[in-house]
Short mmCIF file of C-alpha atoms and ligand atoms in Angstrom, two decimals:
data_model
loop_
_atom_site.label_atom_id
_atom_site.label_comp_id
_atom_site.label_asym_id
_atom_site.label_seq_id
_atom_site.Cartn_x
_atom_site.Cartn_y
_atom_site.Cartn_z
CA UNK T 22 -101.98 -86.16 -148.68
CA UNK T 23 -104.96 -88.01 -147.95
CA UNK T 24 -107.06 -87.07 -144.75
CA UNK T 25 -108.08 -90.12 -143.33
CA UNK T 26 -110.69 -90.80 -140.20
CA UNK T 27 -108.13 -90.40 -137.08
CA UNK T 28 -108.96 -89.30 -133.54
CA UNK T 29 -106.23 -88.24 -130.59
CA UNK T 30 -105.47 -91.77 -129.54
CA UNK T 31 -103.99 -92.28 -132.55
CA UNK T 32 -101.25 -89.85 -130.94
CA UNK T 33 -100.74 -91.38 -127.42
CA UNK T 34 -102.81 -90.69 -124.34
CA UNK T 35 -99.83 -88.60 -123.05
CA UNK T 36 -99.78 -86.01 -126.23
CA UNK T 37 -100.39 -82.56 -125.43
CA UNK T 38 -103.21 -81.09 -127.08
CA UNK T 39 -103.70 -77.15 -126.33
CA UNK T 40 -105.33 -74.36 -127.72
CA UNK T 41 -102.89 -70.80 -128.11
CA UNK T 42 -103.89 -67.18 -127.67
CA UNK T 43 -102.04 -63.84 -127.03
CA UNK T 44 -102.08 -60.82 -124.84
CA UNK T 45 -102.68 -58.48 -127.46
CA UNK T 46 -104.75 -60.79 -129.52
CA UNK T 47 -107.43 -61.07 -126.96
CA UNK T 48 -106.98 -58.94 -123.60
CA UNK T 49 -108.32 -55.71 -124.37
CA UNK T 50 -108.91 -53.73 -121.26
CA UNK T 51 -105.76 -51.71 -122.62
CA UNK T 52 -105.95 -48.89 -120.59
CA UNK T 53 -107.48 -50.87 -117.46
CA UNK T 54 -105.61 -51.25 -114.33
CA UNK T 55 -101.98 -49.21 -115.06
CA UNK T 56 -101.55 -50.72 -118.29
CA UNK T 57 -99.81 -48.00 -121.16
CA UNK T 58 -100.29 -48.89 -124.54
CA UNK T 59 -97.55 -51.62 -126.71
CA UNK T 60 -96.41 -50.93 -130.12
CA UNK T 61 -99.97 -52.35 -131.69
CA UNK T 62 -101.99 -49.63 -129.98
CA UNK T 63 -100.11 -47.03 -131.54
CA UNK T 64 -99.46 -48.58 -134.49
CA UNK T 65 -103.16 -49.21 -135.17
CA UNK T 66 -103.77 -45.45 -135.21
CA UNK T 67 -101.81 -44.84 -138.44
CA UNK T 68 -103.68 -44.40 -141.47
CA UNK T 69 -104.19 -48.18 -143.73
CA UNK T 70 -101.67 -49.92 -141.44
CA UNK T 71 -104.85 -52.37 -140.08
CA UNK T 72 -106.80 -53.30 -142.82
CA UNK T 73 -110.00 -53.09 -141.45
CA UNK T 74 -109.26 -50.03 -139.36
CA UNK T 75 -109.28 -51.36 -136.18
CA UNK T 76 -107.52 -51.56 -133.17
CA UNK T 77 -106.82 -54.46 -130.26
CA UNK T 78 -108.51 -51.69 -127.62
CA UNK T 79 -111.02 -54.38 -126.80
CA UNK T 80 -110.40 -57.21 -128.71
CA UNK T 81 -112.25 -60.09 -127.32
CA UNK T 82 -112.13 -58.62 -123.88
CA UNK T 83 -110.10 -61.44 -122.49
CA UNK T 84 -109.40 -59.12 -119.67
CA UNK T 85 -112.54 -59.34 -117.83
CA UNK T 86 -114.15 -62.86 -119.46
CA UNK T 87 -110.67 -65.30 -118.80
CA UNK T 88 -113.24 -67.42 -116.61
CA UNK T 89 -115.28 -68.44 -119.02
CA UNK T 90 -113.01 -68.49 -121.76
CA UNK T 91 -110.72 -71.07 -119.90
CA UNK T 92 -114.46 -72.87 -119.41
CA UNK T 93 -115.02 -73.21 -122.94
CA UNK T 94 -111.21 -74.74 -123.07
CA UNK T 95 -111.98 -76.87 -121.28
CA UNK T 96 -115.11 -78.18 -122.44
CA UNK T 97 -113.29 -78.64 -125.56
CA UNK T 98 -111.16 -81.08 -124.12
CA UNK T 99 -107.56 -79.34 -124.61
CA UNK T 100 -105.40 -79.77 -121.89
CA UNK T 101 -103.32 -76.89 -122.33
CA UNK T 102 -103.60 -72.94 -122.70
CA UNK T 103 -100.97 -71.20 -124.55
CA UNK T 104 -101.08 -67.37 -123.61
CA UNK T 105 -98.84 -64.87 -123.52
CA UNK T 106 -97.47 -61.58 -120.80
CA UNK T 107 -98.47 -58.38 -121.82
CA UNK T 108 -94.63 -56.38 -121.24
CA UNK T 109 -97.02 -53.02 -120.88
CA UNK T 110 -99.39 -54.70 -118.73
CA UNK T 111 -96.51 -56.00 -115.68
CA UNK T 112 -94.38 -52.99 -116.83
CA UNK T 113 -95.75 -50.00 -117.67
CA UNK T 114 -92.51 -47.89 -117.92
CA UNK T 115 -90.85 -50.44 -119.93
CA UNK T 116 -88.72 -51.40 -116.99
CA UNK T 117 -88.26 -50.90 -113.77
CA UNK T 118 -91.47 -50.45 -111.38
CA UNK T 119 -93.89 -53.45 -111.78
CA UNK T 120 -97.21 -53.09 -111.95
CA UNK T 121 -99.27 -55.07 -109.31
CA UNK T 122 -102.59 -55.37 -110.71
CA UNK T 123 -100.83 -56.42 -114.15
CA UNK T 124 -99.21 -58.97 -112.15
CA UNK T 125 -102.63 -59.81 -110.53
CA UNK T 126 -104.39 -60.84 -113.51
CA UNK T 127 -101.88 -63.35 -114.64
CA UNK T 128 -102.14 -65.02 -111.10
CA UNK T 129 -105.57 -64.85 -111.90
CA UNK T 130 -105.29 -66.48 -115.36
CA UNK T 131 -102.67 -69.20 -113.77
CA UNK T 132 -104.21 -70.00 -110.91
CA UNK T 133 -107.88 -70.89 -112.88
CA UNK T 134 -105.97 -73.04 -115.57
CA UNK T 135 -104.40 -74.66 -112.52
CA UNK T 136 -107.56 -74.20 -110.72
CA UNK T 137 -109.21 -76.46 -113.89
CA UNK T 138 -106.47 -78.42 -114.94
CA UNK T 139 -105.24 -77.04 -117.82
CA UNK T 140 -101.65 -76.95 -117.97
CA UNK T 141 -100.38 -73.12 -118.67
CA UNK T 142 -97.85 -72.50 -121.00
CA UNK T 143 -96.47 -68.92 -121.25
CA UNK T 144 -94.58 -66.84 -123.82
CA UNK T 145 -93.02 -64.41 -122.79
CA UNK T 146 -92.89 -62.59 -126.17
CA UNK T 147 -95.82 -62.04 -128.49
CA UNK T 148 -95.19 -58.96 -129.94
CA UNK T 149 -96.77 -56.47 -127.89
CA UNK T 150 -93.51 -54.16 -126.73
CA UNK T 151 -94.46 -51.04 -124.94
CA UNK T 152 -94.25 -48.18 -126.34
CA UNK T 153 -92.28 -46.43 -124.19
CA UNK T 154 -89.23 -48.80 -124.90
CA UNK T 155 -89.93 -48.16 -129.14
CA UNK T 156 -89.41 -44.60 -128.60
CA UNK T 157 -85.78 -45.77 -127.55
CA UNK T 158 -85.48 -47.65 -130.27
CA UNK T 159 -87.28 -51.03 -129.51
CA UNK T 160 -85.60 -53.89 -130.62
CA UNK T 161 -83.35 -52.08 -132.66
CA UNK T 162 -81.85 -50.69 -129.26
CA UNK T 163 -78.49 -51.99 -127.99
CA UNK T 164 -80.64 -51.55 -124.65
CA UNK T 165 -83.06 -53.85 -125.69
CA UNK T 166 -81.53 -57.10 -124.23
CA UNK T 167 -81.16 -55.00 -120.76
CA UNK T 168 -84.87 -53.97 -120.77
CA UNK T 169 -86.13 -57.78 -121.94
CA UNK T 170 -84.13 -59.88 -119.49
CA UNK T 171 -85.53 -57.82 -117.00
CA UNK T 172 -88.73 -58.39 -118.03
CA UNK T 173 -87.93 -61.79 -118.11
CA UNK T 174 -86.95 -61.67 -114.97
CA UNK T 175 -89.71 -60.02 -113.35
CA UNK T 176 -92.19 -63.35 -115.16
CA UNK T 177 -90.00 -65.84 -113.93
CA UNK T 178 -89.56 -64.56 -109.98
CA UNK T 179 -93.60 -63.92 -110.00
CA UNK T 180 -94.85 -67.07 -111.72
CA UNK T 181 -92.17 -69.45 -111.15
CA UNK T 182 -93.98 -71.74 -108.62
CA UNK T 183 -97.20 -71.88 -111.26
CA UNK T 184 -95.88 -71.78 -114.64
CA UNK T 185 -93.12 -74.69 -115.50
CA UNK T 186 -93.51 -75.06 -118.88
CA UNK T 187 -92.18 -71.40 -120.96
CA UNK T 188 -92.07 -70.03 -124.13
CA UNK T 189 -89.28 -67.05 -124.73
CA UNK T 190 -90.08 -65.77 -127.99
CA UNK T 191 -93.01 -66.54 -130.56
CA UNK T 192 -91.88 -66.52 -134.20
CA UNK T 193 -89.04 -63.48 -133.80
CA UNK T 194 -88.52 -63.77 -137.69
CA UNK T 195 -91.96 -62.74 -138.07
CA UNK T 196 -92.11 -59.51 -135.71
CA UNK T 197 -88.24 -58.52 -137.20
CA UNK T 198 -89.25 -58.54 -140.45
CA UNK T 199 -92.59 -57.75 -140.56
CA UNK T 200 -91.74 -54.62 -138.12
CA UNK T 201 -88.65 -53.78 -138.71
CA UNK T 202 -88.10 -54.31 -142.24
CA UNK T 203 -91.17 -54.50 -144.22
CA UNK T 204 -92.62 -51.93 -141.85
CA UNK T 205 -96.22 -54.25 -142.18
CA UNK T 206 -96.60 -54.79 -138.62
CA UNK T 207 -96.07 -52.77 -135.31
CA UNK T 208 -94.05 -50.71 -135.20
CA UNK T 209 -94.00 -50.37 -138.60
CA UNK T 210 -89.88 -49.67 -139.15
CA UNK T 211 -88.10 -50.40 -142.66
CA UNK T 212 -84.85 -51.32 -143.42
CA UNK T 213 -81.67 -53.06 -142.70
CA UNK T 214 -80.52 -50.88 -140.81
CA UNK T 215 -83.60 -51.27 -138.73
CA UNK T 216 -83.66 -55.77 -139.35
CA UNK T 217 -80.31 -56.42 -138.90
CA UNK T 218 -80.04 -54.91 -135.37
CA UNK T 219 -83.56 -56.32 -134.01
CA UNK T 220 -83.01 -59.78 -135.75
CA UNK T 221 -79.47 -59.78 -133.85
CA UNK T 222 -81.17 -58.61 -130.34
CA UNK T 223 -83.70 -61.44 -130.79
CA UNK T 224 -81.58 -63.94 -131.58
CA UNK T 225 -79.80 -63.04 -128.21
CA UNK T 226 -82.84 -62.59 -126.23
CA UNK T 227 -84.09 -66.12 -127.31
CA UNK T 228 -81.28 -67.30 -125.85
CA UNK T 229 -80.78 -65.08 -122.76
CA UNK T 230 -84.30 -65.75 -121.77
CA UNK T 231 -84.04 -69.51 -121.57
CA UNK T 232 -81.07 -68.88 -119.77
CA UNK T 233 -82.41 -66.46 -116.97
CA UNK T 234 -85.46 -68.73 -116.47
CA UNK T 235 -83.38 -72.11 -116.22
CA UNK T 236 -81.63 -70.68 -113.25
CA UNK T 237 -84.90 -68.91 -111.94
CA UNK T 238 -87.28 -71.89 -112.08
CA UNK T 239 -86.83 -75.03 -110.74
CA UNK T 240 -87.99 -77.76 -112.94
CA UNK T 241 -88.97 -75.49 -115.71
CA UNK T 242 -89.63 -76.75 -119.40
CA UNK T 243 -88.11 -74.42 -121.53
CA UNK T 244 -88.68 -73.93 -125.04
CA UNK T 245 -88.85 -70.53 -127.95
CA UNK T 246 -90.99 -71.15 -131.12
CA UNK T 247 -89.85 -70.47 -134.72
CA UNK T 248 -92.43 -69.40 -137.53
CA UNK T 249 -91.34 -71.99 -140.71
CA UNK T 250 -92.41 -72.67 -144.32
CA UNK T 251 -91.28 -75.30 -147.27
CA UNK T 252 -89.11 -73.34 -149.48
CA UNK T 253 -89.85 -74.51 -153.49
CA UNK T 254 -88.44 -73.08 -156.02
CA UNK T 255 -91.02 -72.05 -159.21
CA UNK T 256 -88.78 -73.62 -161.60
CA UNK T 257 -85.72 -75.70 -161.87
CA UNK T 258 -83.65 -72.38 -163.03
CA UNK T 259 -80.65 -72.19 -161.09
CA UNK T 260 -81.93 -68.15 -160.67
CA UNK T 261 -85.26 -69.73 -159.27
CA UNK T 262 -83.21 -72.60 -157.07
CA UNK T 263 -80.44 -69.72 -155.70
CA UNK T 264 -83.56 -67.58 -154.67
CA UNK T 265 -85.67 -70.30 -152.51
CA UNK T 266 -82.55 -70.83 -151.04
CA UNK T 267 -82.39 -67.46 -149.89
CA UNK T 268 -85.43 -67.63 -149.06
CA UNK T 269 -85.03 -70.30 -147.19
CA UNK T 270 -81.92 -68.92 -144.94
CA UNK T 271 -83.98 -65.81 -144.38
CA UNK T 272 -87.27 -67.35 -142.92
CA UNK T 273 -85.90 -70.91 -141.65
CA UNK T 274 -82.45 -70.64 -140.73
CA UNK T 275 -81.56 -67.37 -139.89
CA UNK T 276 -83.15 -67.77 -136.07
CA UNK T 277 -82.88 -71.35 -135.63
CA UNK T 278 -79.28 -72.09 -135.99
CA UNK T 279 -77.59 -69.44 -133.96
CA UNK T 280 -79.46 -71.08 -131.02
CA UNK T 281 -78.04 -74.54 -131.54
CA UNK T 282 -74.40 -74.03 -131.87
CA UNK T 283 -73.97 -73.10 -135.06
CA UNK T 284 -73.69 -69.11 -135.22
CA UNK T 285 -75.46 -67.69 -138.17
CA UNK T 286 -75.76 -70.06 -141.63
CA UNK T 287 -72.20 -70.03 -143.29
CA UNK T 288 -73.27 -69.22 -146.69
CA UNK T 289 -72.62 -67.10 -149.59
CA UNK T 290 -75.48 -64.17 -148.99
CA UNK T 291 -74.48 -60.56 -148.32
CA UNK T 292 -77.20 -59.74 -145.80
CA UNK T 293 -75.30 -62.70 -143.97
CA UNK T 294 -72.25 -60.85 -143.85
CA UNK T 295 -73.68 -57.69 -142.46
CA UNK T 296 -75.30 -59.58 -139.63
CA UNK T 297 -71.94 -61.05 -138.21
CA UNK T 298 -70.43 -57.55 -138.49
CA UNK T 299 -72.74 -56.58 -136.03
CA UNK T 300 -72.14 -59.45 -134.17
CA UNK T 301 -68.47 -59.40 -134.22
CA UNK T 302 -68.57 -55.63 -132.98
CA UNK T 303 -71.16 -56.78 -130.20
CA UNK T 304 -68.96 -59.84 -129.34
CA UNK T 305 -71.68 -62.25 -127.94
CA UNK T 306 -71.60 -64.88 -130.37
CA UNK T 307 -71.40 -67.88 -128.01
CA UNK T 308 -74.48 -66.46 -126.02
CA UNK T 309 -76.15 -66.75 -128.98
CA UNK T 310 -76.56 -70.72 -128.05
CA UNK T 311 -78.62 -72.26 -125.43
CA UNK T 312 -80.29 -75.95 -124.49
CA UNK T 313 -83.40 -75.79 -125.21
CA UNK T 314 -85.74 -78.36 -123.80
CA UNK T 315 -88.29 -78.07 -126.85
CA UNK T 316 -88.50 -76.29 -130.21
CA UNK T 317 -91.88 -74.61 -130.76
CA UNK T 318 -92.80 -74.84 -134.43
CA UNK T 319 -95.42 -73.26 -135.84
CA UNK T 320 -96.34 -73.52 -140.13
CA UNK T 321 -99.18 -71.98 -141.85
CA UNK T 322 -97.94 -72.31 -145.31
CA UNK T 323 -95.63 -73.09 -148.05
CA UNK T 324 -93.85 -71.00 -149.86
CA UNK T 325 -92.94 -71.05 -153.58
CA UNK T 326 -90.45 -68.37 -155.08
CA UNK T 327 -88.97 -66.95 -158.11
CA UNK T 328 -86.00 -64.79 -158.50
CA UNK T 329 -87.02 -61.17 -158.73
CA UNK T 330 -84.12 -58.68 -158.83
CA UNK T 331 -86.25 -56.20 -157.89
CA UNK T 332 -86.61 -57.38 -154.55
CA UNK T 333 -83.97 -55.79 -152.33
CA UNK T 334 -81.44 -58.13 -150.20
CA UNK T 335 -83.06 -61.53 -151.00
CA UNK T 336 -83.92 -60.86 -154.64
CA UNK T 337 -87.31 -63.31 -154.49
CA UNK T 338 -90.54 -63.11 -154.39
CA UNK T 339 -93.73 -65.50 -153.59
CA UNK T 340 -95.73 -67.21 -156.48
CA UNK T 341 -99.03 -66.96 -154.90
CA UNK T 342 -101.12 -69.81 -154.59
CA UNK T 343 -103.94 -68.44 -155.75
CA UNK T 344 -101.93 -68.16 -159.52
CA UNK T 345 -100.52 -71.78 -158.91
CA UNK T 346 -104.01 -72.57 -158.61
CA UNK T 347 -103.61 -74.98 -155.67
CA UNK T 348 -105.93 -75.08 -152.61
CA UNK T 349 -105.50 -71.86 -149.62
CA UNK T 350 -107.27 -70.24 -147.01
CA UNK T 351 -108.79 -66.81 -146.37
CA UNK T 352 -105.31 -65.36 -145.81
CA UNK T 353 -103.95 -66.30 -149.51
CA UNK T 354 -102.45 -69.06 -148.02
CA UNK T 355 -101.32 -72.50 -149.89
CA UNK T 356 -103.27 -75.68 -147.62
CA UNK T 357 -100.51 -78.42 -147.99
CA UNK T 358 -100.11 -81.09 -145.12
CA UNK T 359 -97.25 -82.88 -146.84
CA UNK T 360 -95.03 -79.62 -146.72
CA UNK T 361 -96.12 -79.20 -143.04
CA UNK T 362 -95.08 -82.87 -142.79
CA UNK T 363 -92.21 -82.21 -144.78
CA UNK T 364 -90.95 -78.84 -142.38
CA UNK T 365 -91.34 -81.16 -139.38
CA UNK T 366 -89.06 -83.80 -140.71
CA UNK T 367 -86.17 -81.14 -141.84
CA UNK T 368 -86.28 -79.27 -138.31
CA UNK T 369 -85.82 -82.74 -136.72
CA UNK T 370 -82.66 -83.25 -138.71
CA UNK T 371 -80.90 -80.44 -136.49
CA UNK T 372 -78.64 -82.03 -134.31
CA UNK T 373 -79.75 -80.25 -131.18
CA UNK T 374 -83.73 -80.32 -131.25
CA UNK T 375 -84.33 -82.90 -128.70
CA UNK T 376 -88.10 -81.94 -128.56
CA UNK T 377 -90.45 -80.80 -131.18
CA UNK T 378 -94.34 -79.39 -130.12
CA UNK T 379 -96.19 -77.61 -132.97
CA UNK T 380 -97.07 -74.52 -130.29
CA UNK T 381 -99.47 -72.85 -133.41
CA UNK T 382 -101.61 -74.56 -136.22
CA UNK T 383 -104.64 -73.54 -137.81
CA UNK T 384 -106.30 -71.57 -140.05
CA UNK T 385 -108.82 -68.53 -141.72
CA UNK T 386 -111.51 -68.74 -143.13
CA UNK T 387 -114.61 -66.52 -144.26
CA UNK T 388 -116.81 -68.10 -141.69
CA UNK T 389 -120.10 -67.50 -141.31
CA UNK T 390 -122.98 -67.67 -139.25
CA UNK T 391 -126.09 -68.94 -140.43
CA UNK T 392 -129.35 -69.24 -137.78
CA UNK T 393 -126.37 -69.55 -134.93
CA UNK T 394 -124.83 -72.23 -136.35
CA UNK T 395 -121.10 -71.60 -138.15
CA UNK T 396 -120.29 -74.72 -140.07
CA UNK T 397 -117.50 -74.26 -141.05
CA UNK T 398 -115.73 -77.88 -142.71
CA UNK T 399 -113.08 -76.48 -144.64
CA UNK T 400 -111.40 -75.98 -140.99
CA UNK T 401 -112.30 -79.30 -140.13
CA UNK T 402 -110.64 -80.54 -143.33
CA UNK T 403 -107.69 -78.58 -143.04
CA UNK T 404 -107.02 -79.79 -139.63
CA UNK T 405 -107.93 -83.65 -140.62
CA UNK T 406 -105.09 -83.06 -143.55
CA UNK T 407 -102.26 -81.24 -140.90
CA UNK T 408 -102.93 -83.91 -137.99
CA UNK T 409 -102.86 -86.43 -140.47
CA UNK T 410 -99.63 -85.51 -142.00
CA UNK T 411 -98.03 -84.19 -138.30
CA UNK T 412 -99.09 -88.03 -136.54
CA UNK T 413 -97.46 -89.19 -140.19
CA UNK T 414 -94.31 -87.66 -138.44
CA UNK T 415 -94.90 -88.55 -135.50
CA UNK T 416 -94.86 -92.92 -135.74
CA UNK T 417 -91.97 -91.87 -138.18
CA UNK T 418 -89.68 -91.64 -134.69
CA UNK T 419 -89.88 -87.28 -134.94
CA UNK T 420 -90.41 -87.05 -131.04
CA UNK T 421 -93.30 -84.63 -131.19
CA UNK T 422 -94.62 -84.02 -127.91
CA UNK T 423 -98.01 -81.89 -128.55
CA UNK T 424 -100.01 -79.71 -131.09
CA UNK T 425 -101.77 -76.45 -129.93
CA UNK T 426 -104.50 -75.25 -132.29
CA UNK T 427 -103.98 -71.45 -133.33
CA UNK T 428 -106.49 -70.49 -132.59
CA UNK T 429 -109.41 -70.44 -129.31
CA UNK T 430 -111.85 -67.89 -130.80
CA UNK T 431 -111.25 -65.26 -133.39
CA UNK T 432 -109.47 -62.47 -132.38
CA UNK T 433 -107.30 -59.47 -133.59
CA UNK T 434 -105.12 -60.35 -136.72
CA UNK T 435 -102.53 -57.84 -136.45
CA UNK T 436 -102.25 -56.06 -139.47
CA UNK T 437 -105.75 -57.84 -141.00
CA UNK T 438 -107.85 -56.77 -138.01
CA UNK T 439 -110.70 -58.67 -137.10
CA UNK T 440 -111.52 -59.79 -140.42
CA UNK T 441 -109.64 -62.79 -140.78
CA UNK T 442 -110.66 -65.48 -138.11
CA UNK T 443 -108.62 -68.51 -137.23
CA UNK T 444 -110.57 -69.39 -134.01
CA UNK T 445 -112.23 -72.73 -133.09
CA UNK T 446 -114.71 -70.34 -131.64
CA UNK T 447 -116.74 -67.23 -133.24
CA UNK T 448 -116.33 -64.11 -131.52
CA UNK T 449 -118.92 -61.48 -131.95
CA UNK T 450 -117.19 -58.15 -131.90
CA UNK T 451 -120.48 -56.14 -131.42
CA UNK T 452 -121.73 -58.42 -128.44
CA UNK T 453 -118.33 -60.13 -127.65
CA UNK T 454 -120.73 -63.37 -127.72
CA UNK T 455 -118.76 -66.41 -128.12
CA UNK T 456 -120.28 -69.50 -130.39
CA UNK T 457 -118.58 -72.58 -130.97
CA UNK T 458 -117.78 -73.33 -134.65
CA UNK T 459 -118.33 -76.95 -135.92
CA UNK T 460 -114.68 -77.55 -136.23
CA UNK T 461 -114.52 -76.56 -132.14
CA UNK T 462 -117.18 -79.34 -131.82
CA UNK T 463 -114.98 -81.61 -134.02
CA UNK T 464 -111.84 -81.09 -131.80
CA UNK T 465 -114.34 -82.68 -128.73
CA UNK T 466 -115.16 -85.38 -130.67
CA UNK T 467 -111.79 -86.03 -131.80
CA UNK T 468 -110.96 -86.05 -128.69
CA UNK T 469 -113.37 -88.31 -126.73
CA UNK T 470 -113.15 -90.90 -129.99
CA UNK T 471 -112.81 -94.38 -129.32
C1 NOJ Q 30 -98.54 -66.55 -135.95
C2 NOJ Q 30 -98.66 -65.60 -134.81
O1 NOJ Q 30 -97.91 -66.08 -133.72
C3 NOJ Q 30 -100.09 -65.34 -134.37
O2 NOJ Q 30 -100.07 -64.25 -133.52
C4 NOJ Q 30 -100.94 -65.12 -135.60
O3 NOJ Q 30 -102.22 -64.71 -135.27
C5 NOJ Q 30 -100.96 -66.39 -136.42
N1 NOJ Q 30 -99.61 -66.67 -136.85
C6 NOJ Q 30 -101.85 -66.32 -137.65
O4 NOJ Q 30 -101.36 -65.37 -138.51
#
């Protein structure tokens, strides 16, 4: 698709433009104030799990420089800040007593986005469970709606009056089966045995969460965001078509359509079956279903797959893009604005969606800095291709109500460490020293264009 010269007019003087970031991303201060550590603090202390061998300890030290990082938002020109609750910052125990200074710091956070007008949107989930609640099982737990709802409910009572506009869950496909299948991410479980239960769980707590902060918050926007990818099959084999379309169930439909009515996708995959007999003997199926005011979408990629039988359950696996030879980023992955255009237009099909906003976009890249200057244009171009291709969607009726850029500065990559930086602004990890990249400086212009 062909980037062409566009600025955020172009979009309507009423589109949100933000910039996302998460507790365990950024904070640091882990230990600081009552906090006990989440999943990723232990989980960074086994051997190889983060590439680089580092830990979110610190991180970008959020904790103590929010000021001036909401600053630098807004000098940008965004107009909203995406963060999320640390669960072992508010609750330290899991559940039960809430932790006051935890509490404190979000006030603090709201109240100077408020303070600047920036418009806060929280998530309530970004993959930072305590610890405390894995060692009973985590999301695997039949507990574990019990413990989130209450943690839910602890957010919504506190920040209610503040915060309208809520995220439940970011990408649950991605912490389920990157934690508790592939046992890649925090904290670091394989199996079905292990997926089928958390996948379950979150598709409930997606649900129960809107629910409990619909009736807590008056006038609240509610929304949940899903991770998503094209699905293309390698070749026109029916082997190759039958395993994208696995694929395809797995990472695109498995947590979507639940939440709209439909119960889980009626197809012919066994891994399907075993989730409804878990949800049979559970017996919540309608609860799987709730209104959402907005779908959060978030793409980074493509995906194109063969069959493989020696991939267990979905019996596929990734051509990279590298071996296709087509265009990707630091992380390996494919740079395609059509597909992302393409995603957009097939989650608007649902009957249900009433409200699309693209809560995560960006990318990594080896940046680097060069006499304090990071220049770094194949962000810029990979953000002139994806806006292009999303305000494509956009004047084709898909009622797309705002973009926030993943990411502010570079921060803690889960299982990649701080290697691989998606930020609009360079973080220094010796100094914590924050430097605005070119493609931060574009975003201003872009956003003061005639
Ligand atoms: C999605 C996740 O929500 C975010 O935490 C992560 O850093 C980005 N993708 C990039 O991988």
């Amino acid at each position: 698709m062909a980037a062409f010269d566009l600025t955020a007019k172009s979009f309507g003087d009423d589109f949100l433009w933000g910039v996302a970031i998460s507790a365990a991303q950024n904070e640091g201060a882990y230990t600081q104030d009552g906090r006990e550590p989440s999943i990723w603090d232990t989980f960074s202390l086994r051997r190889g799990k983060i590439k680089d061998g580092s830990n979110p300890y610190t991180s970008c030290d959020f904790y103590h420089r929010y000021k001036d990082d909401l600053l630098l938002v807004k000098a940008l020109g965004f107009k909203v800040f995406r963060f999320s609750i640390s669960w072992p910052r508010v609750l330290p125990d899991g559940t039960g007593r809430v932790n006051k200074e935890g509490m404190a710091f979000y006030h603090r956070v709201i109240d100077e986005c408020l303070k600047l007008g920036l418009i806060p949107y929280v998530t309530l989930y970004h993959w930072d469970l305590p610890q405390v609640l894995e060692n009973e099982g985590g999301w695997a737990s039949y507990r574990m709606l019990k413990w989130f709802n209450h943690f839910v409910t602890v957010c919504a009572e506190a920040f209610g009056d503040k915060v309208k506009d809520w995220i439940i869950l970011n990408e649950p496909m991605g912490f389920v089966s990157l934690g508790y299948m592939l046992g890649m991410h925090a904290p670091g479980k394989m199996g079905l045995n292990n997926f089928l239960p958390a996948l379950h769980n979150a598709v409930l707590a997606q649900a129960e969460g809107g629910r409990i902060i619909r009736s807590l918050v008056k006038n609240a926007h509610i929304g949940t965001c899903f991770s998503c990818s094209e699905i293309k099959p390698f070749s026109e084999r029916t082997e190759d078509v039958e395993a994208a379309k696995r694929m395809d169930i797995l990472l695109n439909r498995l947590p979507v359509e639940p939440l709209l009515g439909g119960g889980y996708p009626k197809e012919d995959f066994k891994l399907i079956e075993r989730l409804e007999m878990h949800n049979k003997a559970w017996k919540y199926t309608s609860r799987m279903q709730f209104d959402f005011d907005f779908i959060g979408l978030q793409n980074y990629f493509p995906l194109v797959v063969k069959y493989n039988p020696l991939i267990p359950v979905v019996q596929a696996s990734e051509v990279k893009a590298a071996y296709r030879k087509v265009p990707y980023t630091s992380m390996g992955w494919e740079i395609n604005g059509e597909s992302f255009y393409n995603i957009i237009k097939r989650f608007w099909e649902y009957e249900g969606i009433k409200e699309i906003i693209i809560t995560e976009s960006g990318a990594a890249f080896k940046d680097k800095m060069v006499n304090g200057v990071i220049n770094d244009v194949e962000r810029v171009d990979y953000f002139k291709e994806y806006l292009a291709a999303l305000l494509k969607a956009k004047n084709e009726g898909v009622n797309i109500k705002g973009c926030f850029i993943w990411t502010l500065m570079d921060n803690f990559e889960w299982a990649e460490g701080y290697k691989s930086r998606f930020g609009l602004v360079y973080t220094d990890f010796d100094t914590r020293l924050r430097t605005i990249k070119a493609s931060g400086y574009w975003f201003r212009d872009f956003f003061t264009a005639k």
